[in-house]
JSON list of C-alpha atoms and ligand atoms in Angstrom, two decimals:
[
{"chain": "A", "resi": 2, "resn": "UNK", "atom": "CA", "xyz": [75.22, 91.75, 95.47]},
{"chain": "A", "resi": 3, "resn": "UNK", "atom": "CA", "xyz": [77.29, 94.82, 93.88]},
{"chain": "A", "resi": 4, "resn": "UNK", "atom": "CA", "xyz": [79.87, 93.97, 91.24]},
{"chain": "A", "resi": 5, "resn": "UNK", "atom": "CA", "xyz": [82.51, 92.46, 93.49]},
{"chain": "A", "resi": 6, "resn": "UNK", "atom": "CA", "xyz": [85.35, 94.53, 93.21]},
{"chain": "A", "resi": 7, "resn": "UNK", "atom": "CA", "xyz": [88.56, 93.07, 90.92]},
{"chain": "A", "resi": 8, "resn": "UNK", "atom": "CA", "xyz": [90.31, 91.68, 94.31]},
{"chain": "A", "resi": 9, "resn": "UNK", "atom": "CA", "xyz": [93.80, 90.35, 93.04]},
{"chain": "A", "resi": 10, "resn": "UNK", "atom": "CA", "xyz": [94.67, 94.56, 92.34]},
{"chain": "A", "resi": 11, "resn": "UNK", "atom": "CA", "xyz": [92.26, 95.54, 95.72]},
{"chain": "A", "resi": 12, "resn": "UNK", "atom": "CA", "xyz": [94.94, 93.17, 97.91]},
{"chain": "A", "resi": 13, "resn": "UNK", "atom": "CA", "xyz": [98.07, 94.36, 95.54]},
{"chain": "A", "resi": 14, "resn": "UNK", "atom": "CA", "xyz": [97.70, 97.29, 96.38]},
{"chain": "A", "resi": 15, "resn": "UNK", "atom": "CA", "xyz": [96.97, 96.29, 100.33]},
{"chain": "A", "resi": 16, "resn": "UNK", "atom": "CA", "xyz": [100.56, 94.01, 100.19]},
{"chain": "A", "resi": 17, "resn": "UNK", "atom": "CA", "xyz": [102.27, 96.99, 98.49]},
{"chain": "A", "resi": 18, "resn": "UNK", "atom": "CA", "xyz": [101.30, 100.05, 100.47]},
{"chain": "A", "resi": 19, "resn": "UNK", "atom": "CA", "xyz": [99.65, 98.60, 103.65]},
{"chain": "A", "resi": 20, "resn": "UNK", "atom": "CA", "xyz": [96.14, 99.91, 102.76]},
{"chain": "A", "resi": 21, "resn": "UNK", "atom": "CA", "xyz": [93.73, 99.62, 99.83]},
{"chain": "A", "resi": 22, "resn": "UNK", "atom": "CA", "xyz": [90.34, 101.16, 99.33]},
{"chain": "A", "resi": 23, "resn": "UNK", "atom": "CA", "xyz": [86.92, 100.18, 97.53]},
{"chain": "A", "resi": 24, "resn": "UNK", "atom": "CA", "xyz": [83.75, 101.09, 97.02]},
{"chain": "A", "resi": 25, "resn": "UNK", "atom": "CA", "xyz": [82.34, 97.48, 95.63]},
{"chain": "A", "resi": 26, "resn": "UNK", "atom": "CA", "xyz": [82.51, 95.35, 98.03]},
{"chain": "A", "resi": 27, "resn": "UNK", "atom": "CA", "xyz": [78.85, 96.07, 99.37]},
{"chain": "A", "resi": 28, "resn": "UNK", "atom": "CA", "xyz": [75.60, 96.35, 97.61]},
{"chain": "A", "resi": 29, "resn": "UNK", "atom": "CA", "xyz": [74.42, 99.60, 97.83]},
{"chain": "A", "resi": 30, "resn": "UNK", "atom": "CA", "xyz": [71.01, 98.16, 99.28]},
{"chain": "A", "resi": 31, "resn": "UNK", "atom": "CA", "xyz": [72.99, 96.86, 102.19]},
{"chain": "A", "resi": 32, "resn": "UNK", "atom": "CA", "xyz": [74.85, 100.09, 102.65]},
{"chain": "A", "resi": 33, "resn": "UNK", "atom": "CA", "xyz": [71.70, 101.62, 102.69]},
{"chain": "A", "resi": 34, "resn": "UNK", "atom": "CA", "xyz": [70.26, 99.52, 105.06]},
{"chain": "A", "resi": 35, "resn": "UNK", "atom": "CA", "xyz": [73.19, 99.68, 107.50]},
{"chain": "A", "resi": 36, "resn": "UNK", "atom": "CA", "xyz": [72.81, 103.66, 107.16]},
{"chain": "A", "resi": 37, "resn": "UNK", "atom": "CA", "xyz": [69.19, 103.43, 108.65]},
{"chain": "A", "resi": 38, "resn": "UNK", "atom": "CA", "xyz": [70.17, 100.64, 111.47]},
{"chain": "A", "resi": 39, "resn": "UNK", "atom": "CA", "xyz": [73.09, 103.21, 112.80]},
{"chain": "A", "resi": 40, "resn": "UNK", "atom": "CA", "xyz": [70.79, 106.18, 112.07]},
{"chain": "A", "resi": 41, "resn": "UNK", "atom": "CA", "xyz": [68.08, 104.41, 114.46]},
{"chain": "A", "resi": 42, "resn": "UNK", "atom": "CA", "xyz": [70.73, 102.78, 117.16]},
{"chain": "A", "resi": 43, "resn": "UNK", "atom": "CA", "xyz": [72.08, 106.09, 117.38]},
{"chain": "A", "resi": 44, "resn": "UNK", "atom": "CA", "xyz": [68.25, 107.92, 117.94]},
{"chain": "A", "resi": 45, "resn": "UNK", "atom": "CA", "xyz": [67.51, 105.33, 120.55]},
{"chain": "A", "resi": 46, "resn": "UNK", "atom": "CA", "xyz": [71.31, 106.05, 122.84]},
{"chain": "A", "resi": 47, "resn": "UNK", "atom": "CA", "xyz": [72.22, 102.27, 122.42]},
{"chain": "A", "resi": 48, "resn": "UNK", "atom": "CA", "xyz": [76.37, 103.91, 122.26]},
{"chain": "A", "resi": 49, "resn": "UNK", "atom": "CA", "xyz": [78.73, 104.02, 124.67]},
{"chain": "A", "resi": 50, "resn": "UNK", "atom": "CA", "xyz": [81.37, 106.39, 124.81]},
{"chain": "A", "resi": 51, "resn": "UNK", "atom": "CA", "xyz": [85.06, 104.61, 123.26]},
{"chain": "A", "resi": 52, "resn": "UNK", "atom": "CA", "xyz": [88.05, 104.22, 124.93]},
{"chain": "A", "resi": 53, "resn": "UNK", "atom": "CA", "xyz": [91.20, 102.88, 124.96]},
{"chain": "A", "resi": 54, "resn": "UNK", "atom": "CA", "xyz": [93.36, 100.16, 126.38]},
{"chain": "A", "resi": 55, "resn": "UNK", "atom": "CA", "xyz": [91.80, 96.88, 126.69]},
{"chain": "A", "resi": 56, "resn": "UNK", "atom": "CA", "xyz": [90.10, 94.76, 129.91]},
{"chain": "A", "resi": 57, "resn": "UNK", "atom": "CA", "xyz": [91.52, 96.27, 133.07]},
{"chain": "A", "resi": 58, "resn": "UNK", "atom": "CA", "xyz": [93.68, 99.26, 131.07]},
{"chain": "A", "resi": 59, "resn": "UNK", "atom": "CA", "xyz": [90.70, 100.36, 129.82]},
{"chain": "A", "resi": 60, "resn": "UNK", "atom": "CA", "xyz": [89.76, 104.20, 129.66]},
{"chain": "A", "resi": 61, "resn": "UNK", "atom": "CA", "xyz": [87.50, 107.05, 128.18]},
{"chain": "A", "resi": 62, "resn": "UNK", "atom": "CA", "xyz": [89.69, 109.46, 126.92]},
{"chain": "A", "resi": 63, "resn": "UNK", "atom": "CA", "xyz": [88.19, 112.09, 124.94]},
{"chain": "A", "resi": 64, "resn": "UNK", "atom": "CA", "xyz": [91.42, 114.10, 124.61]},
{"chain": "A", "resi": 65, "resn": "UNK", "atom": "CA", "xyz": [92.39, 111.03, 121.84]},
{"chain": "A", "resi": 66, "resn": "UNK", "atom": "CA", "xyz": [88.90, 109.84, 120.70]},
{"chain": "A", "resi": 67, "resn": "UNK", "atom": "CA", "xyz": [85.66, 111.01, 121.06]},
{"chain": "A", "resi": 68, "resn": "UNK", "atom": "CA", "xyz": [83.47, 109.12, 119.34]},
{"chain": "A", "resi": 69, "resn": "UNK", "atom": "CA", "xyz": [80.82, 106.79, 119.94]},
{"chain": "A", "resi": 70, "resn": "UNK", "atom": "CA", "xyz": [80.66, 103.02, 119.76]},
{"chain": "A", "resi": 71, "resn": "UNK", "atom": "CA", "xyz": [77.85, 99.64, 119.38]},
{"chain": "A", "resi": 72, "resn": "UNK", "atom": "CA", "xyz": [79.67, 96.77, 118.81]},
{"chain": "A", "resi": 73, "resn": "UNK", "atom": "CA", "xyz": [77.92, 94.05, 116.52]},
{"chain": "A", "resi": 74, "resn": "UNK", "atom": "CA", "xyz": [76.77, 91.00, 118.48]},
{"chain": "A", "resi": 75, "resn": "UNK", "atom": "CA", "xyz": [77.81, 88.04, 117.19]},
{"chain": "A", "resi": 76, "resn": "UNK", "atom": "CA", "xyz": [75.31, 86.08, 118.19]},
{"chain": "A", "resi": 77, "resn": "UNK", "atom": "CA", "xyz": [72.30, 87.72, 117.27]},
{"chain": "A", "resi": 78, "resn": "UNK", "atom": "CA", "xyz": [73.15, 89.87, 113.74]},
{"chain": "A", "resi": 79, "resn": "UNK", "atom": "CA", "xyz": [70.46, 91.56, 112.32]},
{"chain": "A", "resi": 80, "resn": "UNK", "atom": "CA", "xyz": [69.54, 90.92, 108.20]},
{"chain": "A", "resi": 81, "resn": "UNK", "atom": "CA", "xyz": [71.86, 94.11, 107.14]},
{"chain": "A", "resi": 82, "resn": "UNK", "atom": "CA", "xyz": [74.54, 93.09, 109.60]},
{"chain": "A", "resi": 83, "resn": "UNK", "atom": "CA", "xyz": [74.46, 89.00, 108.16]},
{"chain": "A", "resi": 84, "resn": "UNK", "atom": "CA", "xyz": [74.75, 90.61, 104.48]},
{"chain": "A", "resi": 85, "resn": "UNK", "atom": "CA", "xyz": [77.95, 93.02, 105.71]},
{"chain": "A", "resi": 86, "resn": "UNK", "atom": "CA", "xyz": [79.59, 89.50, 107.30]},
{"chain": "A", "resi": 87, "resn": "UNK", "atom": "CA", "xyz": [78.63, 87.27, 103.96]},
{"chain": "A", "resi": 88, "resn": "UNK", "atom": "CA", "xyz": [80.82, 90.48, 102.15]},
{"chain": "A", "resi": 89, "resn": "UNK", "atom": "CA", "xyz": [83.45, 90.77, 104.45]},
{"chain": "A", "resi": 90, "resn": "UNK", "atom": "CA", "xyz": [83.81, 87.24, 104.35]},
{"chain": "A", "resi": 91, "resn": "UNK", "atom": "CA", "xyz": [84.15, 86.96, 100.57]},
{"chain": "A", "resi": 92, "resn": "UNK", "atom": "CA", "xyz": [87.41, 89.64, 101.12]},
{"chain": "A", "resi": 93, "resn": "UNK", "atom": "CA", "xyz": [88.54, 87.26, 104.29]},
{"chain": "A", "resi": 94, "resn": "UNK", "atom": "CA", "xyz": [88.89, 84.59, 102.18]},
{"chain": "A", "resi": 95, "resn": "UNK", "atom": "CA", "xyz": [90.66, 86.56, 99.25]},
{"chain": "A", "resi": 96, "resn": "UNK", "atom": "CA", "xyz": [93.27, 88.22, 101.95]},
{"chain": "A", "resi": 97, "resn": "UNK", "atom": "CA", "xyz": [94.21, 84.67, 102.81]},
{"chain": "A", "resi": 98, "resn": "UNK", "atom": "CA", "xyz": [93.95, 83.01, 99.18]},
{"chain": "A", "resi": 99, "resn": "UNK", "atom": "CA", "xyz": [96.32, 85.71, 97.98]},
{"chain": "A", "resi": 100, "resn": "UNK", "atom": "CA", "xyz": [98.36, 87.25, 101.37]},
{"chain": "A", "resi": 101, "resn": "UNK", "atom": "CA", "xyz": [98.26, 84.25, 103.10]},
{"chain": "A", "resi": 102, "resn": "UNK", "atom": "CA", "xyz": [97.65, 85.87, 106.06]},
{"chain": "A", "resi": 103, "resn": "UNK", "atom": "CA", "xyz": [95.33, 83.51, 107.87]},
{"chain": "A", "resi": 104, "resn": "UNK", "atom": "CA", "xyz": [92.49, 85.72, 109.12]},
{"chain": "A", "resi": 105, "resn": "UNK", "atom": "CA", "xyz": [89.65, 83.45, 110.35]},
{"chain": "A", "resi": 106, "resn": "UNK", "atom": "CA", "xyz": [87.65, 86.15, 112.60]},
{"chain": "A", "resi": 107, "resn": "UNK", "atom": "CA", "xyz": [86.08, 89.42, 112.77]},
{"chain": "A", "resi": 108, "resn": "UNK", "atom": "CA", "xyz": [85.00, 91.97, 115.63]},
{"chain": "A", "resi": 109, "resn": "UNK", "atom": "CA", "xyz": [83.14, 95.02, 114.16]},
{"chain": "A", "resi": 110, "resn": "UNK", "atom": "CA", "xyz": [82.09, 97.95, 115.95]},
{"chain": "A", "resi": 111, "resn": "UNK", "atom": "CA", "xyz": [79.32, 100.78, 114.76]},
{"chain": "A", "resi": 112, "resn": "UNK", "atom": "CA", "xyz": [80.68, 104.26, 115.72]},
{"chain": "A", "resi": 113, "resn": "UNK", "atom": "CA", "xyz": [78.88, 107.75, 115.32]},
{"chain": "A", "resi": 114, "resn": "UNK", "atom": "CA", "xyz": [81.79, 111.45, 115.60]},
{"chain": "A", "resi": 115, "resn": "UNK", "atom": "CA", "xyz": [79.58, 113.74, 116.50]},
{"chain": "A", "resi": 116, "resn": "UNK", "atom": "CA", "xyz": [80.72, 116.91, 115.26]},
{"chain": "A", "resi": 117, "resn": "UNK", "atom": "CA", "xyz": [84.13, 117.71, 115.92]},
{"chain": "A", "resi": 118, "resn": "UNK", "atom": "CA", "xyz": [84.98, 114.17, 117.21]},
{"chain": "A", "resi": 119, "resn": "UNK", "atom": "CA", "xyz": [88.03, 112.75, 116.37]},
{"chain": "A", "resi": 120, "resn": "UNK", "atom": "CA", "xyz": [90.63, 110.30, 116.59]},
{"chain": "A", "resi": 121, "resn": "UNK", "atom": "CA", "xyz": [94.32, 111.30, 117.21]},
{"chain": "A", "resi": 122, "resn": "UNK", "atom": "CA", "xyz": [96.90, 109.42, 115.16]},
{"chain": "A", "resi": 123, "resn": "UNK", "atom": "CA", "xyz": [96.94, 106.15, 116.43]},
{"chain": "A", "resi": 124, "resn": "UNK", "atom": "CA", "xyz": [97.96, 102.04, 115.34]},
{"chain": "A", "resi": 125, "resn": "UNK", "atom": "CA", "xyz": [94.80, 99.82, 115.82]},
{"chain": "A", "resi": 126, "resn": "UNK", "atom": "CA", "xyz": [97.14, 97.11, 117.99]},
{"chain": "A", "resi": 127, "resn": "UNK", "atom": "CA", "xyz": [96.71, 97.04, 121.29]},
{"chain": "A", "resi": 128, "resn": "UNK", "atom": "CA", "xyz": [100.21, 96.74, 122.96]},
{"chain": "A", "resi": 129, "resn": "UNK", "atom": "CA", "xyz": [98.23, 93.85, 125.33]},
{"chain": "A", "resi": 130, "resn": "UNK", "atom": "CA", "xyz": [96.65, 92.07, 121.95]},
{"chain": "A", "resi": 131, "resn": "UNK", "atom": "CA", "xyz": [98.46, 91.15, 118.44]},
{"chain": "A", "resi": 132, "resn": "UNK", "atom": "CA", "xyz": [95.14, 89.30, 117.02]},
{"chain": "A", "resi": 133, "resn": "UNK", "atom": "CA", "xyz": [93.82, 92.40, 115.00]},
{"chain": "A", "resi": 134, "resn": "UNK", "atom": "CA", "xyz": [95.78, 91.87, 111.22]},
{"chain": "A", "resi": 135, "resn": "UNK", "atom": "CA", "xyz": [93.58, 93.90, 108.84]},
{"chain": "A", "resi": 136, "resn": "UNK", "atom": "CA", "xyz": [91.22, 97.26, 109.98]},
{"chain": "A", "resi": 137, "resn": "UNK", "atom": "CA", "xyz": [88.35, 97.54, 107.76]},
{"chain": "A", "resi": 138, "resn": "UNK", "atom": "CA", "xyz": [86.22, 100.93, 107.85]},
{"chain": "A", "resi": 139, "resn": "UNK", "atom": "CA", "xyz": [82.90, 101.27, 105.93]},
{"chain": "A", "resi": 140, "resn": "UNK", "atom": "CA", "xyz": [81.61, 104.24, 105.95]},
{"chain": "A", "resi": 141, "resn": "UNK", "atom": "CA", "xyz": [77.62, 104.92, 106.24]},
{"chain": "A", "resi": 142, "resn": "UNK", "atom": "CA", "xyz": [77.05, 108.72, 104.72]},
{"chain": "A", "resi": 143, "resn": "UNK", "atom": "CA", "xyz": [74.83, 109.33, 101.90]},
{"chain": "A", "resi": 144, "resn": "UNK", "atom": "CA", "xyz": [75.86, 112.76, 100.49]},
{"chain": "A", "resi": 145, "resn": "UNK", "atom": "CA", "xyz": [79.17, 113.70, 102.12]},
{"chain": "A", "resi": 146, "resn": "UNK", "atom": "CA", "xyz": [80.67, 116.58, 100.76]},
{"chain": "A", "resi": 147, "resn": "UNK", "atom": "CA", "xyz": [84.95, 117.01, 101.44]},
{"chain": "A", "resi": 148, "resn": "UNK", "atom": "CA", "xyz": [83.63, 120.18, 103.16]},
{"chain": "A", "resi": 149, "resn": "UNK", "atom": "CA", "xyz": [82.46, 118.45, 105.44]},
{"chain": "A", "resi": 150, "resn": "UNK", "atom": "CA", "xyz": [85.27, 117.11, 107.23]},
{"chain": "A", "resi": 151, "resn": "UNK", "atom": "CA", "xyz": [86.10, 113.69, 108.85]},
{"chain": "A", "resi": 152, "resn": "UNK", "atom": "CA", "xyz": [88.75, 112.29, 106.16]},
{"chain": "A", "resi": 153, "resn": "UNK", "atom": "CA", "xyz": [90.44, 109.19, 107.78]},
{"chain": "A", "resi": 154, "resn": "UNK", "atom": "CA", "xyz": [93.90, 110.27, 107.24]},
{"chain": "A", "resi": 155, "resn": "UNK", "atom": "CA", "xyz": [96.57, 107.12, 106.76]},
{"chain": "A", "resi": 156, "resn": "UNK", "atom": "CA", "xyz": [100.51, 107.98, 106.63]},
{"chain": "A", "resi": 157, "resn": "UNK", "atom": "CA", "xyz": [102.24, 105.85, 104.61]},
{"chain": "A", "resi": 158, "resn": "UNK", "atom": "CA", "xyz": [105.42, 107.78, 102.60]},
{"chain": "A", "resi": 159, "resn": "UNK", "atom": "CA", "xyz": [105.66, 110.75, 102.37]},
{"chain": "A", "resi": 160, "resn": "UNK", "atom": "CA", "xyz": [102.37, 112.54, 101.81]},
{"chain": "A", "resi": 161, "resn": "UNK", "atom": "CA", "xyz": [99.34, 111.21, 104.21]},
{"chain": "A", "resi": 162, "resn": "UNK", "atom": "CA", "xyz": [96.32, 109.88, 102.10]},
{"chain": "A", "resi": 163, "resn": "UNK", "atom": "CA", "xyz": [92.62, 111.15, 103.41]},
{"chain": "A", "resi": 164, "resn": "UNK", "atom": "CA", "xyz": [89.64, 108.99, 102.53]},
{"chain": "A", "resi": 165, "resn": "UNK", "atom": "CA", "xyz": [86.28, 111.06, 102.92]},
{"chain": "A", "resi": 166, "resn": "UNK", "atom": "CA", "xyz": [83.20, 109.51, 104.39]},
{"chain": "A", "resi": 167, "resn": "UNK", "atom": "CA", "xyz": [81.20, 108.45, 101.72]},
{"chain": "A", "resi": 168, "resn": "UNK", "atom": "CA", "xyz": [78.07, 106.18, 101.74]},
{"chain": "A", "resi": 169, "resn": "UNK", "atom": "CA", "xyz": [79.47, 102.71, 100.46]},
{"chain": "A", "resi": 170, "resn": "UNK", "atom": "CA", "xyz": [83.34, 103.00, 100.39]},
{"chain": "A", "resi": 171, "resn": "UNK", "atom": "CA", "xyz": [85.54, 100.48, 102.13]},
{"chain": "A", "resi": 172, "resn": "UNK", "atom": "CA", "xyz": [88.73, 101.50, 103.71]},
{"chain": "A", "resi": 173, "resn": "UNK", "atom": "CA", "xyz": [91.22, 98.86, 104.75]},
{"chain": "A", "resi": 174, "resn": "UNK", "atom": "CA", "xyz": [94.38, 98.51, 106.08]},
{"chain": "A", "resi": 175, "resn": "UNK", "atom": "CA", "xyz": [97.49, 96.86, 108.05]},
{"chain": "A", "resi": 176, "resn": "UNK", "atom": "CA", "xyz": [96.33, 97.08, 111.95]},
{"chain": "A", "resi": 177, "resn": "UNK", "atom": "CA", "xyz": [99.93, 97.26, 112.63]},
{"chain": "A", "resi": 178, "resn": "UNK", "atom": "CA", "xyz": [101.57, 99.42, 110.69]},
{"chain": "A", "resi": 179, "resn": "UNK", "atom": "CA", "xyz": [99.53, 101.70, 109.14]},
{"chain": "A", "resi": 180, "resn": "UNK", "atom": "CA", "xyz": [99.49, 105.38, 111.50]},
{"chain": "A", "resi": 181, "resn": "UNK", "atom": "CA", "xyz": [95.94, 107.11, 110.99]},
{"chain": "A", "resi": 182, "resn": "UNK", "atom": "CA", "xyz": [93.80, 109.30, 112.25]},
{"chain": "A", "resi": 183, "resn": "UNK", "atom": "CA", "xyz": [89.91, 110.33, 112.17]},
{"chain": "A", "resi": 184, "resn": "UNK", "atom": "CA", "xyz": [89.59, 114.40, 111.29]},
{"chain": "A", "resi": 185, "resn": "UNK", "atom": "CA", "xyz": [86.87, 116.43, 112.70]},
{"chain": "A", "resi": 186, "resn": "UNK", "atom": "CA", "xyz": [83.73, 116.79, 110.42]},
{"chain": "A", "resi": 187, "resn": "UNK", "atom": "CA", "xyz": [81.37, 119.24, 110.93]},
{"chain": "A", "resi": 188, "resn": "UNK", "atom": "CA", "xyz": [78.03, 117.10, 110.97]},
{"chain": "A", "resi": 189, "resn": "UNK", "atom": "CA", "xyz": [77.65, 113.52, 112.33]},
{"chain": "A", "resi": 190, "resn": "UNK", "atom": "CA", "xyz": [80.20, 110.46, 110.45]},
{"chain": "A", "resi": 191, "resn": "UNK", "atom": "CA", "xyz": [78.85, 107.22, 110.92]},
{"chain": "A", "resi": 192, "resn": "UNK", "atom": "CA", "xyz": [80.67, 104.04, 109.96]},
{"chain": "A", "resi": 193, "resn": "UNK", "atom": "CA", "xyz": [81.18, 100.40, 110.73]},
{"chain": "A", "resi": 194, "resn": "UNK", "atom": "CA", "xyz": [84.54, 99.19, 111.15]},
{"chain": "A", "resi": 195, "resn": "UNK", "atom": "CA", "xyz": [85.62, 95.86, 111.32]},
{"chain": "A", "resi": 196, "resn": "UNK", "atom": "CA", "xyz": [88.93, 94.07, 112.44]},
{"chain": "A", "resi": 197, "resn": "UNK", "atom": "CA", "xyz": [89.88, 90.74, 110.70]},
{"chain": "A", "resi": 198, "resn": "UNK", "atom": "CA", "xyz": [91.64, 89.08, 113.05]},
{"chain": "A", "resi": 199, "resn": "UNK", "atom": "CA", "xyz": [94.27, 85.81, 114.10]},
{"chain": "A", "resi": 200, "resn": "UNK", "atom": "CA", "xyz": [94.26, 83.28, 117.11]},
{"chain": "A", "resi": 201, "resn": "UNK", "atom": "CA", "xyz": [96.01, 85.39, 119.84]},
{"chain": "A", "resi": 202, "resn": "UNK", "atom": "CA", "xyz": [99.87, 83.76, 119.76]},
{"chain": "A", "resi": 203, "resn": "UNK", "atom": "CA", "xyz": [99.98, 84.55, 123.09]},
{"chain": "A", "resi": 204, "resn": "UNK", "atom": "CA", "xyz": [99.95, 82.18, 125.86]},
{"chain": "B", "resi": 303, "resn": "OGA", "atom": "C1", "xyz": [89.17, 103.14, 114.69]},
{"chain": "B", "resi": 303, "resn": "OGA", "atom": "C2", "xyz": [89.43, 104.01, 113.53]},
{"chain": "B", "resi": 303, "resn": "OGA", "atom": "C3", "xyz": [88.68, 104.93, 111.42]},
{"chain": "B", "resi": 303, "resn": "OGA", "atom": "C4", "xyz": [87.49, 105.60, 110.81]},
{"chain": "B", "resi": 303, "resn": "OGA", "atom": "O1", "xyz": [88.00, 102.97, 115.06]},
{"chain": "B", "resi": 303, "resn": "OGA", "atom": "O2", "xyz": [90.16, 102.59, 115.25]},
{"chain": "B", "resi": 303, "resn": "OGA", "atom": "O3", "xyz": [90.57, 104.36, 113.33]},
{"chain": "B", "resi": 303, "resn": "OGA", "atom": "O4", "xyz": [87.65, 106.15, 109.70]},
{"chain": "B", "resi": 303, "resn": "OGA", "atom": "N1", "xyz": [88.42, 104.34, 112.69]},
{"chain": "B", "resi": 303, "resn": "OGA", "atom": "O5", "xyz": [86.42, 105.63, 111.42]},
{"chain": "B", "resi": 304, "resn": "MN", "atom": "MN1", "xyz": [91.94, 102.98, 114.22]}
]
């Protein structure tokens, strides 16, 4: 394990602007074994093309996202993916000590922007699903330069916030109120982004 990062000003920060950011949360040994699983899922085409809309609304749209997506099975994690859940659990049960906000589960995706992929400005609630509380981003690129492209860009006031790509930093923020979007880089982003989530409240 890294030195687990101070949490009480991490989720102050979360509760005060809607989105916090870290680069402690994971060992570097697991970010650096999560870089070479997405570096060899994406060499062998396990992706899928993303969408949006959810079950039946469901849609590839490149004109609003073109990346590509591997979501984690639950039920068979591989050794980096258990260490990434056994961190993100550690901050699950700090958003809840502290924000009371009664996460108990997670659904986590792998996603690869090819160059020039992007995500428009979007919310990460589906207008069919209110589960998804807290959007977590980790980002898997050893020696990103801001040249490079692919800031996730959050609005929130009045000057938007962009949060580069780098191997190892942590991104998170409200699913439902924090507007963002995914620039265009100009070689491959990887990541692995996470959504804590609630019980659905509806019926
Ligand atoms: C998403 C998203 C942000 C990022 O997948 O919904 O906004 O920086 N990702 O990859
Ligand atoms: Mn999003």
């Amino acid at each position: 394990m890294t030195d687990k990062p101070d949490f009480p000003p991490l989720i102050d920060h979360l509760a005060e602007h809607g989105w916090a950011v870290t680069a402690e949360l994971l060992a570097p040994s697991t970010v650096a074994a999560l870089t070479e699983e997405v570096q060899s899922l994406w060499a062998n085409a396990a992706f899928k093309a993303a969408g949006v809309g959810r079950g039946a609304e469901f849609q590839v749209r490149a004109n609003i996202r073109s990346d590509h997506i591997l979501w984690l099975d639950e039920t068979k994690l591989t050794a980096p993916q258990t260490e990434y859940r056994t961190a993100m659990d550690t901050l699950r049960r700090e958003l809840n000590g502290q924000l009371f906000v009664g996460v108990q589960e997670m659904e986590a995706h792998y996603a690869v922007y090819p160059p020039g992929a992007f995500y428009q400005k979007h919310l990460d609630r589906f207008s069919t699903a209110d589960e998804r509380i807290i959007s977590c981003s980790l980002y898997l690129n050893p020696g990103w330069d801001e040249a490079d492209g692919g800031a996730l860009r959050l609005y929130e006031g009045e000057n938007p916030i962009e949060i580069y790509p780098h191997a190892g930093t942590l991104a998170i923020f409200r699913s439902d109120a924090i507007y963002h979007e995914v620039l265009p880089a100009t070689r491959k982003r990887f990541s692995l982004t996470g959504w804590f989530k609630r019980r659905s409240l509806r019926p």
